[in-house]
mmCIF file of C-alpha atoms and ligand atoms in Angstrom:
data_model
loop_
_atom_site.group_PDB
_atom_site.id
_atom_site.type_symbol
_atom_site.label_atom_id
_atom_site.label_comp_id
_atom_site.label_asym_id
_atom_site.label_seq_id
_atom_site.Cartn_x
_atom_site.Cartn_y
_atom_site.Cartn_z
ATOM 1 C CA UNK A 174 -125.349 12.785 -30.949
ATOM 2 C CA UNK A 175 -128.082 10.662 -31.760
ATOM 3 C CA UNK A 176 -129.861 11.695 -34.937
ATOM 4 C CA UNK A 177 -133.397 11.309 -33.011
ATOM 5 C CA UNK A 178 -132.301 13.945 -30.311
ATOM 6 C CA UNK A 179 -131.232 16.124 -32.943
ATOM 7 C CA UNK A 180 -134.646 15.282 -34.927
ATOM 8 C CA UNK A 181 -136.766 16.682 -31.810
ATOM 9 C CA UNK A 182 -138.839 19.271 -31.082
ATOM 10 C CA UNK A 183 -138.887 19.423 -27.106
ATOM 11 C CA UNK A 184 -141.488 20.134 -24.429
ATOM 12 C CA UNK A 185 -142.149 23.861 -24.138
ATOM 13 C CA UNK A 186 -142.491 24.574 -20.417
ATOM 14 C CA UNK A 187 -144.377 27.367 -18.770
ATOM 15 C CA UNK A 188 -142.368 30.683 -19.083
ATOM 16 C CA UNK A 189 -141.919 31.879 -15.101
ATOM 17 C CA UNK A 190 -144.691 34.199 -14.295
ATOM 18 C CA UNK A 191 -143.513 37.131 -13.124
ATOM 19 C CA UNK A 192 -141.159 37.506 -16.137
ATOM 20 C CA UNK A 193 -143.829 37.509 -18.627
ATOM 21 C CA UNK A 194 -145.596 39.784 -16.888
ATOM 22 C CA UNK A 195 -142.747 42.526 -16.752
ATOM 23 C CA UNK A 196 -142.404 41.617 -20.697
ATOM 24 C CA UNK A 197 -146.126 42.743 -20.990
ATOM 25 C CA UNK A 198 -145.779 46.137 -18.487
ATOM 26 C CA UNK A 199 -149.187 44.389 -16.588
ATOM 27 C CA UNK A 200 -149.776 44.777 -12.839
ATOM 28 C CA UNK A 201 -151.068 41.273 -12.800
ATOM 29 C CA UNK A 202 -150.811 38.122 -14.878
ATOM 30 C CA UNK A 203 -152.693 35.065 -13.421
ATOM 31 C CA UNK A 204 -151.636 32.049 -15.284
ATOM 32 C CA UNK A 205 -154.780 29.648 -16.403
ATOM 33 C CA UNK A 206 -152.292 27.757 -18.994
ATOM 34 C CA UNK A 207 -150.762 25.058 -16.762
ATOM 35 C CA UNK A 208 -154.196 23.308 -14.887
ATOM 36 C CA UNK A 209 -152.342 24.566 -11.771
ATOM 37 C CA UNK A 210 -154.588 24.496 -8.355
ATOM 38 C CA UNK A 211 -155.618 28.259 -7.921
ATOM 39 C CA UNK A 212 -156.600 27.463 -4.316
ATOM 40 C CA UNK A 213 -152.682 26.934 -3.156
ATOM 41 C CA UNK A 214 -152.080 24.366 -1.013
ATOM 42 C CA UNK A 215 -152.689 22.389 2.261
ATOM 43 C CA UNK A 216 -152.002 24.357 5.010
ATOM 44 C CA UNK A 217 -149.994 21.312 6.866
ATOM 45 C CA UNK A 218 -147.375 21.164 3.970
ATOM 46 C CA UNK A 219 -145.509 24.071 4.731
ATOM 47 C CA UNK A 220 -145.471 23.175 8.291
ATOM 48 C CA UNK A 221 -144.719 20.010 7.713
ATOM 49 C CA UNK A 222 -141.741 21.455 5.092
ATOM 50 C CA UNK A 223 -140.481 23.342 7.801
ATOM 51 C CA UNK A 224 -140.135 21.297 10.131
ATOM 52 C CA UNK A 225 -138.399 18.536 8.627
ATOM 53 C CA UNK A 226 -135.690 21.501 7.546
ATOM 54 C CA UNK A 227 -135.000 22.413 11.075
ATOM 55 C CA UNK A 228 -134.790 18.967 12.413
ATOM 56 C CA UNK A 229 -133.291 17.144 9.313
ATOM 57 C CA UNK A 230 -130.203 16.460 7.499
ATOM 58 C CA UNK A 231 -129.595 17.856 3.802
ATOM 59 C CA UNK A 232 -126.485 16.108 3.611
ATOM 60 C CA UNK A 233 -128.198 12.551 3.971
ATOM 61 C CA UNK A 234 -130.131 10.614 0.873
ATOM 62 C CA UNK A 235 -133.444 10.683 0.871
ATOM 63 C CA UNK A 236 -135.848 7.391 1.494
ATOM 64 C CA UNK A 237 -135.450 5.448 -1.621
ATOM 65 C CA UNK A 238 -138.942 3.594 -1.034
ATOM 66 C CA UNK A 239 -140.445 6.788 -0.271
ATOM 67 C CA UNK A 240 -142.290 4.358 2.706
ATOM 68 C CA UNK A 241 -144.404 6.941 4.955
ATOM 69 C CA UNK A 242 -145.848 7.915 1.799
ATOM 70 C CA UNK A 243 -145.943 4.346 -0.179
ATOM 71 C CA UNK A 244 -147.692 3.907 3.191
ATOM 72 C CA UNK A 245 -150.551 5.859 3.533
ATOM 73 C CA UNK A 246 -151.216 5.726 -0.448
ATOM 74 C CA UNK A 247 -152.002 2.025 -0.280
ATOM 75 C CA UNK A 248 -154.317 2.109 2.903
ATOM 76 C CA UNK A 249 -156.608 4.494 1.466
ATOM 77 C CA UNK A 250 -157.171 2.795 -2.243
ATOM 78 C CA UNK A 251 -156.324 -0.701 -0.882
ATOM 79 C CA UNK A 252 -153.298 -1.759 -2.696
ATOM 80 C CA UNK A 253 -149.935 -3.784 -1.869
ATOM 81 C CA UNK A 254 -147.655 -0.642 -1.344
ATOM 82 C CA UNK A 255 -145.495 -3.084 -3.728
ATOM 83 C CA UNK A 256 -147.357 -2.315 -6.449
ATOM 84 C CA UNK A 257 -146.486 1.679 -6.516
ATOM 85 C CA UNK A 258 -143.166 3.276 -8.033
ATOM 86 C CA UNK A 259 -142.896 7.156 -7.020
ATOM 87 C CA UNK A 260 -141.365 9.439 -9.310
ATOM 88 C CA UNK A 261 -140.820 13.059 -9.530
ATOM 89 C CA UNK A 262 -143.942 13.951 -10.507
ATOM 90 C CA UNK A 263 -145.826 11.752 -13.367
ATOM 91 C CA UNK A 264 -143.849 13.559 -16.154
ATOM 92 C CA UNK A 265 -140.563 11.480 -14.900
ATOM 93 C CA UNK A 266 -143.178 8.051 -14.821
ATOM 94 C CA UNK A 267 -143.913 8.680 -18.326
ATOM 95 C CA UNK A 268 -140.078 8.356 -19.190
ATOM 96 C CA UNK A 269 -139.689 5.224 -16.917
ATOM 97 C CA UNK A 270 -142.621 3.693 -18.436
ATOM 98 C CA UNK A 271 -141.266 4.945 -22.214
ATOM 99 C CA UNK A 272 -137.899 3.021 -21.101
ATOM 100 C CA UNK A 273 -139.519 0.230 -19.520
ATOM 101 C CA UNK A 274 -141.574 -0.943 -22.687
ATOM 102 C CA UNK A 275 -140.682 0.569 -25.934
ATOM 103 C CA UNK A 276 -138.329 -0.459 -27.854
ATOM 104 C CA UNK A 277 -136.387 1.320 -31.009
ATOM 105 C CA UNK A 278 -139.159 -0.088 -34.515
ATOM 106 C CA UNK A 279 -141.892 -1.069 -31.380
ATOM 107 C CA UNK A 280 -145.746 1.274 -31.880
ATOM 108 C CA UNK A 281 -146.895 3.596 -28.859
ATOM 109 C CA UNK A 282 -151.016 4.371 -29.226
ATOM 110 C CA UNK A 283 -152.478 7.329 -28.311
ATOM 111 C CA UNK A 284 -155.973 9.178 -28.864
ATOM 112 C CA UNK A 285 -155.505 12.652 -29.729
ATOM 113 C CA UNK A 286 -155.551 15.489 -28.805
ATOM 114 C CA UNK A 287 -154.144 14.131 -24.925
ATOM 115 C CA UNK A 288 -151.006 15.440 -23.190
ATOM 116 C CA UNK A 289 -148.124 15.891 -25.462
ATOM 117 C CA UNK A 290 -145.810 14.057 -23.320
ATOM 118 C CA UNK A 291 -146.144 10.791 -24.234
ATOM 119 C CA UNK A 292 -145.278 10.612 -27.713
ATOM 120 C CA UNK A 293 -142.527 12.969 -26.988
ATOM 121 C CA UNK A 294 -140.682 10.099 -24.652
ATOM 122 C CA UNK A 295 -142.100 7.610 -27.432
ATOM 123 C CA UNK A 296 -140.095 9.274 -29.796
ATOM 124 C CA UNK A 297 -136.819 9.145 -27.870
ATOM 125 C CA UNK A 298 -136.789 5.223 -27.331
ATOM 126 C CA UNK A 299 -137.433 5.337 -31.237
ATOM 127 C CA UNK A 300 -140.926 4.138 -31.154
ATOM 128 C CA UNK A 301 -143.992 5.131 -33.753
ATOM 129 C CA UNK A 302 -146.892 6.662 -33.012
ATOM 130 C CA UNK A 303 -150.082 5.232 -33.573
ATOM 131 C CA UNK A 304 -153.100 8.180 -33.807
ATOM 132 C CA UNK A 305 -156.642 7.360 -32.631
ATOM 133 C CA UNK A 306 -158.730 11.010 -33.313
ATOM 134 C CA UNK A 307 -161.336 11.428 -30.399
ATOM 135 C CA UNK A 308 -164.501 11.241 -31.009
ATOM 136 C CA UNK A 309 -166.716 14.190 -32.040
ATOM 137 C CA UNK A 310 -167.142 14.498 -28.433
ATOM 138 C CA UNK A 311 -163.379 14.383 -26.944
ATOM 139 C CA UNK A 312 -164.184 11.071 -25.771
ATOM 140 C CA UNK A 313 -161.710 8.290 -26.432
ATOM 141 C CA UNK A 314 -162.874 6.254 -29.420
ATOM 142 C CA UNK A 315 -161.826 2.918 -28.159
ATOM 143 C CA UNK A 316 -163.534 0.754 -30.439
ATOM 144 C CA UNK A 317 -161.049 2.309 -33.437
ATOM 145 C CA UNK A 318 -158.287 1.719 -31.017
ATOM 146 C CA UNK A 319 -158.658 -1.701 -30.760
ATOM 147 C CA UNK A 320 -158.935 -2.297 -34.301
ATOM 148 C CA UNK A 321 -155.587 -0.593 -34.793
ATOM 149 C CA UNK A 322 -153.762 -2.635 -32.956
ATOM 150 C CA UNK A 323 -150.873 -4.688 -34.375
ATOM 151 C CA UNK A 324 -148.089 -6.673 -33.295
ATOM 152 C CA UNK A 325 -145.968 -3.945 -33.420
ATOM 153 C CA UNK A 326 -148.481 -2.380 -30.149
ATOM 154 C CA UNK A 327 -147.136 -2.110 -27.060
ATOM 155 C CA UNK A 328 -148.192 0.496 -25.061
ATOM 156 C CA UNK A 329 -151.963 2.028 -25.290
ATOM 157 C CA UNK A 330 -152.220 5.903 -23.456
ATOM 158 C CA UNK A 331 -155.644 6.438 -21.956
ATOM 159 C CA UNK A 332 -156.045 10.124 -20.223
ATOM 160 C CA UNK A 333 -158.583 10.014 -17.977
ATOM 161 C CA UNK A 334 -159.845 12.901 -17.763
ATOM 162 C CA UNK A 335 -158.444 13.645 -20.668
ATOM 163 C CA UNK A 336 -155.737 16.565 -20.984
ATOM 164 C CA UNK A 337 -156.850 19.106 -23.299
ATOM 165 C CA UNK A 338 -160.532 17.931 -23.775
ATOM 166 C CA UNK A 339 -161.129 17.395 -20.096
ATOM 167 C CA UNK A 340 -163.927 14.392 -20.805
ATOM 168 C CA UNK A 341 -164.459 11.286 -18.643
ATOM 169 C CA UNK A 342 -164.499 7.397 -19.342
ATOM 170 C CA UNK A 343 -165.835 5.093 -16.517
ATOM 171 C CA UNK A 344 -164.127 2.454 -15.118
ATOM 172 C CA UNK A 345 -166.462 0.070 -16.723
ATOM 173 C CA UNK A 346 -165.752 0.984 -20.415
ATOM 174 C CA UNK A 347 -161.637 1.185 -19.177
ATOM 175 C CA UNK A 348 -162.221 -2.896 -18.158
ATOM 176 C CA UNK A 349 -163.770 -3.869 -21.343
ATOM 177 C CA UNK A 350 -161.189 -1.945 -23.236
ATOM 178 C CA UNK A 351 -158.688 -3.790 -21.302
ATOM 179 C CA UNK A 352 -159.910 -7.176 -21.431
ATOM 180 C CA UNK A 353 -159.866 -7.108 -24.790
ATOM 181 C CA UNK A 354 -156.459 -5.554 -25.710
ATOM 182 C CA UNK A 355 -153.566 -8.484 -26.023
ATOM 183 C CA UNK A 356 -151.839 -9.703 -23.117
ATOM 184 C CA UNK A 357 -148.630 -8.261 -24.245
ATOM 185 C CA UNK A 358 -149.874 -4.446 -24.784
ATOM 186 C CA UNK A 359 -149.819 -2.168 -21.893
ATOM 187 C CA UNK A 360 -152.554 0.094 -21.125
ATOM 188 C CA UNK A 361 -151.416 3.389 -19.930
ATOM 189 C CA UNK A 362 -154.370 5.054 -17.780
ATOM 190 C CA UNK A 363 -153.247 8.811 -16.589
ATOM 191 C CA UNK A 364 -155.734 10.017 -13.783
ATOM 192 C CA UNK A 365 -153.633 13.402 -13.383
ATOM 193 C CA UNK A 366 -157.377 14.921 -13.048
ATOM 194 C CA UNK A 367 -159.353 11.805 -11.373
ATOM 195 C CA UNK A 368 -159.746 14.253 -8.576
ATOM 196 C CA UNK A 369 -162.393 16.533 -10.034
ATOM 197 C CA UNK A 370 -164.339 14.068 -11.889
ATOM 198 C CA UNK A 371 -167.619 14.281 -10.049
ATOM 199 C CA UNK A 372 -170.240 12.850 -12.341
ATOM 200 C CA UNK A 373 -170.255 8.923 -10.278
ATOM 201 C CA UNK A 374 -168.211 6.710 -8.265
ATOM 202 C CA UNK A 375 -166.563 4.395 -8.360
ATOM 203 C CA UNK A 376 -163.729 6.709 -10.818
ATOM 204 C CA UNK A 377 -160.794 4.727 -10.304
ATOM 205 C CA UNK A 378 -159.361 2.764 -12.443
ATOM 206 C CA UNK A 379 -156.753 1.473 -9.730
ATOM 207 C CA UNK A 380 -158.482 -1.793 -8.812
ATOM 208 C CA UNK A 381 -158.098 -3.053 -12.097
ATOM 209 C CA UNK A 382 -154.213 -3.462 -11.405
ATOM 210 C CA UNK A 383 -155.294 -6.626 -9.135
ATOM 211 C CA UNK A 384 -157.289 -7.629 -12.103
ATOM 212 C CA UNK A 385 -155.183 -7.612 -15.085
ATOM 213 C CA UNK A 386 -151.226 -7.536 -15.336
ATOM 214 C CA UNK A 387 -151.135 -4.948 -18.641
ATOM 215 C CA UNK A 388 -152.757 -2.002 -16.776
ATOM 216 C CA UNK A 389 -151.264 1.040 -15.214
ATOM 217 C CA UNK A 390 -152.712 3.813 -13.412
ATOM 218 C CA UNK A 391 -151.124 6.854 -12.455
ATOM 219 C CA UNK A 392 -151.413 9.867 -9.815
ATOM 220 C CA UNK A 393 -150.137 12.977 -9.392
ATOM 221 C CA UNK A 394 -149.899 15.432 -6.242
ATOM 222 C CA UNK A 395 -149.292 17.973 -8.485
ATOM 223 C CA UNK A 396 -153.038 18.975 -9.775
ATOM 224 C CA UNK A 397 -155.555 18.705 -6.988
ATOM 225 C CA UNK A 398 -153.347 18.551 -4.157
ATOM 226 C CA UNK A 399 -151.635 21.926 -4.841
ATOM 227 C CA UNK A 400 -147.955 20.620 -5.094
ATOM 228 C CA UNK A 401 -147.047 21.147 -8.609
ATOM 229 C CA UNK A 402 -143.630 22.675 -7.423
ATOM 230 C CA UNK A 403 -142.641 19.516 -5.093
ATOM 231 C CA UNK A 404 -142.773 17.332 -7.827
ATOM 232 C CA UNK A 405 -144.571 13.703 -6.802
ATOM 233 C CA UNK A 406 -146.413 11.694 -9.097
ATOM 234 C CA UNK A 407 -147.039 7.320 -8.588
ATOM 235 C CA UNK A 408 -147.750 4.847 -10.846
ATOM 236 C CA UNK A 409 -150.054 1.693 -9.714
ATOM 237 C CA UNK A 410 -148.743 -1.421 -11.581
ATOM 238 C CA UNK A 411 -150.109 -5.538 -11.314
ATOM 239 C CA UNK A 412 -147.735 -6.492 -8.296
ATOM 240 C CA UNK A 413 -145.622 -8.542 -10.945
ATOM 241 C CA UNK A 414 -144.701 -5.770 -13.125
ATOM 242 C CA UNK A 415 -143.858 -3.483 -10.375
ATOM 243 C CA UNK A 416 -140.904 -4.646 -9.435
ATOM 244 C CA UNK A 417 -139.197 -4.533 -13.244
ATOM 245 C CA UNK A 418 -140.215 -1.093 -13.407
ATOM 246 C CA UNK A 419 -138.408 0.026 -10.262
ATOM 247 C CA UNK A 420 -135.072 -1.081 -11.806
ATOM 248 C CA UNK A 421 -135.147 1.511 -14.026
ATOM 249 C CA UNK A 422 -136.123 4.329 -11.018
ATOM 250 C CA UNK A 423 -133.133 6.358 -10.522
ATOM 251 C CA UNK A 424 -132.318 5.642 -6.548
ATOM 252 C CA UNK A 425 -132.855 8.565 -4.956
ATOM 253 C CA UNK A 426 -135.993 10.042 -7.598
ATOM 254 C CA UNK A 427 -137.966 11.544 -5.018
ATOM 255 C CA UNK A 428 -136.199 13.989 -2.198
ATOM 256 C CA UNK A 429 -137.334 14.343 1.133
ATOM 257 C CA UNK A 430 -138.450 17.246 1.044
ATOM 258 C CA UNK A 431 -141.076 16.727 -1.588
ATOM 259 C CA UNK A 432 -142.114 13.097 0.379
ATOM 260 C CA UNK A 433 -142.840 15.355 3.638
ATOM 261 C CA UNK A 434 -145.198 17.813 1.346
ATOM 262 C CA UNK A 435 -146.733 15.132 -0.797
ATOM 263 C CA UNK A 436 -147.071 12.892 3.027
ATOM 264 C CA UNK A 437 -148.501 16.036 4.527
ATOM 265 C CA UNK A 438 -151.082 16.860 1.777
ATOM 266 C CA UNK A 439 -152.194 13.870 1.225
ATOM 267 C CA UNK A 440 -153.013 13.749 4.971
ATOM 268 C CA UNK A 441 -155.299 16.534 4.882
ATOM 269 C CA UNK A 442 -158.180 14.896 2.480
ATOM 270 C CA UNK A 443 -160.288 17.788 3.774
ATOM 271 C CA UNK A 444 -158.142 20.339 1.593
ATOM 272 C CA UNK A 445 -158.876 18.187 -1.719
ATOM 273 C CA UNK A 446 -162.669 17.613 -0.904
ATOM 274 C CA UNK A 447 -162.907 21.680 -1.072
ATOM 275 C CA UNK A 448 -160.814 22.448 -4.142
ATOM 276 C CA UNK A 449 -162.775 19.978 -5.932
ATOM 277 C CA UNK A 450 -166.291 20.994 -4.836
ATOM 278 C CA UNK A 451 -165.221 24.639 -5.358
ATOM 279 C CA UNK A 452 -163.692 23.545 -9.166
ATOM 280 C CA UNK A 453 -167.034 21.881 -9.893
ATOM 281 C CA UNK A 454 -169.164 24.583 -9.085
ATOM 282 C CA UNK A 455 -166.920 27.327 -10.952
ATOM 283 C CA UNK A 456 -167.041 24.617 -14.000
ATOM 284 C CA UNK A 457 -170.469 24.451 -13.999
ATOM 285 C CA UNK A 458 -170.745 28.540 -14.105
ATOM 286 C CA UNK A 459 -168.301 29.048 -17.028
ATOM 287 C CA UNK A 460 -170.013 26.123 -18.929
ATOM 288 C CA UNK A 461 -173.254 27.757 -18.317
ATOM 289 C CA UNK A 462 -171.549 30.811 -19.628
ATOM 290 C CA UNK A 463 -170.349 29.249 -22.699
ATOM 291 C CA UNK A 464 -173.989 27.384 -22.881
ATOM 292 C CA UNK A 465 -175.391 31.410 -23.025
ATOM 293 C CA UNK A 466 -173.206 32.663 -25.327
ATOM 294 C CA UNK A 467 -173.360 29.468 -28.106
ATOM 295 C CA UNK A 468 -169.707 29.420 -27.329
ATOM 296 C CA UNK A 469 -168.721 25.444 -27.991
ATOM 297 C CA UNK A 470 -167.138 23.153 -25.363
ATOM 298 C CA UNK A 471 -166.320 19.936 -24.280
ATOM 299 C CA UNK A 472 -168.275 18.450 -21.344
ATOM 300 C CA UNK A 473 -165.483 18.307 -18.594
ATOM 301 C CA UNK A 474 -164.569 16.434 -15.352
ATOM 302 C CA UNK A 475 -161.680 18.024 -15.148
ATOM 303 C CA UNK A 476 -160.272 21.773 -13.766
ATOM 304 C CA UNK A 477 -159.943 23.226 -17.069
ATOM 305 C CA UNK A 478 -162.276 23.182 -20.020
ATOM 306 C CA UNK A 479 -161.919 22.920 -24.018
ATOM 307 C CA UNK A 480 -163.377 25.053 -25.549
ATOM 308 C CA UNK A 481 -163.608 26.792 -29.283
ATOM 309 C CA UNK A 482 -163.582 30.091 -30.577
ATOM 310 C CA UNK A 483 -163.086 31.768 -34.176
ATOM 311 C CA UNK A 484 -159.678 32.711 -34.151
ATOM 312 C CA UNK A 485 -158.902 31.639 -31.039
ATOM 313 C CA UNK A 486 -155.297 33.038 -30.939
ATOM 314 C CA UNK A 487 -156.800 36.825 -30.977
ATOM 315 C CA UNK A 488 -158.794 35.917 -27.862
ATOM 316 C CA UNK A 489 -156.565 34.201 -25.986
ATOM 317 C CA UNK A 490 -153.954 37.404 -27.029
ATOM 318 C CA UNK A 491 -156.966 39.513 -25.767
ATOM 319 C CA UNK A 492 -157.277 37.940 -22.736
ATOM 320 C CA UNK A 493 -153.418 37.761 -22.008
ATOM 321 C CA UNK A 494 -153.282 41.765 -22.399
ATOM 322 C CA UNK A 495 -155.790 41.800 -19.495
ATOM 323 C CA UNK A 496 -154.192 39.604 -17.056
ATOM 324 C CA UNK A 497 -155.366 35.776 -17.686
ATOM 325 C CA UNK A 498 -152.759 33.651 -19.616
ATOM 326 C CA UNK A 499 -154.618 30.262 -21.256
ATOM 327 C CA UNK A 500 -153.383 27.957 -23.558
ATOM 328 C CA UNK A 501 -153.236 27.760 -27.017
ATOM 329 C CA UNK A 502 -152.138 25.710 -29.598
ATOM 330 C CA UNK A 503 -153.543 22.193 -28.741
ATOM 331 C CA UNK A 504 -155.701 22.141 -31.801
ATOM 332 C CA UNK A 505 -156.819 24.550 -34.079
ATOM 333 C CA UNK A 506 -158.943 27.489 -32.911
ATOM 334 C CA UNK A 507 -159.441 25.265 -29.330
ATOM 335 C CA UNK A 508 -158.688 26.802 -26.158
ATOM 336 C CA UNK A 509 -157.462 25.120 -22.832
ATOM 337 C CA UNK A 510 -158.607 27.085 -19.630
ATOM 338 C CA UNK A 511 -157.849 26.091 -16.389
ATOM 339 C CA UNK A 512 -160.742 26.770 -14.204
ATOM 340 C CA UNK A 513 -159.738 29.606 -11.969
ATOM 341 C CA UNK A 514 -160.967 31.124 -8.489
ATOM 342 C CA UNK A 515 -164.412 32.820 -8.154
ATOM 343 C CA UNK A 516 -163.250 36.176 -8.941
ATOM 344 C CA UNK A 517 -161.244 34.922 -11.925
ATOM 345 C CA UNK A 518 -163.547 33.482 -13.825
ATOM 346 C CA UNK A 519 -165.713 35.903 -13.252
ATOM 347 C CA UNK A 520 -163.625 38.488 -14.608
ATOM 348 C CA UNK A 521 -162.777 35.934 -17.653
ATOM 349 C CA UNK A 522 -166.597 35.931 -18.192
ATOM 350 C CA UNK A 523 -167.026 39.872 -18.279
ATOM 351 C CA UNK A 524 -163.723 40.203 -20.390
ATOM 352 C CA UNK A 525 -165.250 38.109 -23.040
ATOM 353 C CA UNK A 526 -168.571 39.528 -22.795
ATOM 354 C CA UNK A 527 -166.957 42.881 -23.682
ATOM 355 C CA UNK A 528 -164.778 41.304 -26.678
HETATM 356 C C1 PLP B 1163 -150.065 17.771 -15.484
HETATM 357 C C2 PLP B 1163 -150.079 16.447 -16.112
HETATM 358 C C3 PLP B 1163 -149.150 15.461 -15.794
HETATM 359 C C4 PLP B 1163 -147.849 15.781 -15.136
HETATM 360 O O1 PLP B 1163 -147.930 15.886 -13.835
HETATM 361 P P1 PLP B 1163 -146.641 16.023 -12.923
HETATM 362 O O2 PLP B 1163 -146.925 15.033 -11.867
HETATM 363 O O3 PLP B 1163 -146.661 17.437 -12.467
HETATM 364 O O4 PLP B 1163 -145.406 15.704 -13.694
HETATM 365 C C5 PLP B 1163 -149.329 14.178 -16.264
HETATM 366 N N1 PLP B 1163 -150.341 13.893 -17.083
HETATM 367 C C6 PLP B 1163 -151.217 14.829 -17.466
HETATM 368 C C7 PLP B 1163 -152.306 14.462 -18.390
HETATM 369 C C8 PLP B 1163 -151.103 16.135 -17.008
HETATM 370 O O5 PLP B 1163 -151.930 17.072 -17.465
#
């Protein structure tokens, strides 16, 4: 085996739900750990689902292009539906793009904390990782990013909103950043949680892939749009990298199954225009909250929120005794809590009260 498999500590996934609620003898465990959409789902998917089983065949390959969907996805933003590869969800983009452009000795960038993933996969093609702390703030610092830079550089991570702190760049400090990193460096920008960011438009950083050959944005349908379970995440490449990428795509990524749901909720924009008005108004209560109680935060655009608390592992242990599972272990004594329903977070709210 190779000696970096053996060398690596893996992802730690999300134990199923109703088994770690049986291990704690409670009536009802709501997980808040995984940024999950508490509001379910479009209505149309499982329609949608069910009718493709009853008319379709299981024993045929699925689309390879994924076209209905490739489709509709560059109408709405305006792109060449050449320029997106699907993939089964963004967690299985991260290893194409870790294949794609890092080689064994080559130097992966990230600002941290962000989403684990990405030096995991770095790590696997052999690659170093290059550290950029946040700033005070959780925003990404990207003037020290620049500056760190070297030839070795070739892929730059940029989590927008970024996953734990939940904080927000603008498309016009993503450009300069861009324009001034090499020609030969990617930049990596993750909009997992674009969705929710409702502090100005335009939030995309999409257009800049007709700009600029070394960006890459990427979507999921498995945050706002409810699917986490279906498994469809896209990437949005400069039409000339697009196609190198896709030779790395295992054929048949993306089943059918998960096209019709991801086709289907991405239909029904209505569905995402409530989760995210409801997330921002919940948001705004529990920051309030924290506001109240001098309890610190990060400012988020996201559906969670980062937040710290002296000996944060007792609280989020209290809080798991009563029924609301949040994640720990991101950075010390900082919390990750996905923004729940109404009654939720208002429970969350009187739970800590009484702590
Ligand atoms: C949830 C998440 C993903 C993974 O999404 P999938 O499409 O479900 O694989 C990617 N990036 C970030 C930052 C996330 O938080």
């Amino acid at each position: 085996m190779k000696k970096i498999i053996q060398d690596l500590s893996p992802y730690i996934p999300e134990k199923p739900l109703n088994e770690l609620r049986d291990e704690l003898g409670l009536d009802k465990l709501v997980r808040l750990s995984a940024n999950e959409n508490p509001y379910g789902t479009s209505q149309s998917v499982k329609k949608s689902v069910i009718s493709w089983a009853k008319t379709s065949h299981s024993n045929r390959y699925p689309d390879s292009a994924a076209n209905q969907l490739r489709q509709l996805v560059s109408e709405k933003f305006d792109l060449d539906p050449e320029q997106l590869v699907f993939g089964v969800g963004l967690d299985e983009v991260i290893v194409m793009l870790s294949r794609v452009f890092l080689s064994p000795g080559d130097a992966e960038m990230i600002s941290v904390p962000t989403f684990s993933e990405y030096a995991l996969h770095a790590e696997i093609e052999q690659a170093n990782i290059q550290k950029i702390a946040t700033k005070k703030d959780g925003r990404i610092d990207f003037s020290a990013m620049l500056e760190a830079i070297t030839p070795e550089t070739k892929l730059i991570w940029i989590c927008n909103p970024n996953n734990p702190t939940g904080t927000y760049e603008t498309v016009d400090e993503i450009e300069k950043f861009v324009s001034q990193v090499p020609d030969n460096v990617m930049v990596l920008v993750d909009e997992a949680y674009i969705d929710f960011v409702t502090c100005e438009e335009p939030i995309s950083a999409m257009q800049l892939t007709k700009k600029y050959s070394n960006i890459v944005v990427m979507r999921t349908f498995s945050k706002a749009y409810g699917l986490a379970n279906y498994r469809v995440g896209y990437a949005v490449f400069s039409k000339n990298v697009a196609g190198d990428v896709q030779k790395v795509r295992l054929p048949y990524n993306v089943n059918s199954i998960a096209q019709v749901a991801a086709v289907a909720a991405f239909m029904d924009q209505e569905f995402v225009t409530k989760v995210v008005e409801k997330n921002a108004l919940e948001r705004q209560k529990m920051q309030n909250f924290f506001d109240d109680k001098a309890i610190h935060y990060l400012d988020s655009q996201a559906n969670f929120i980062f937040f710290e608390y002296p000996e944060a592992d007792k609280l989020a242990d209290y809080l798991l005794h009563h029924g609301y599972l949040i994640r720990t272990g991101l950075k010390e004594n900082w919390l990750r809590m996905t923004i729940g329903t109404k009654e939720d977070n208002a429970e969350i709210r009187s739970l800590i009260e009484d702590y």
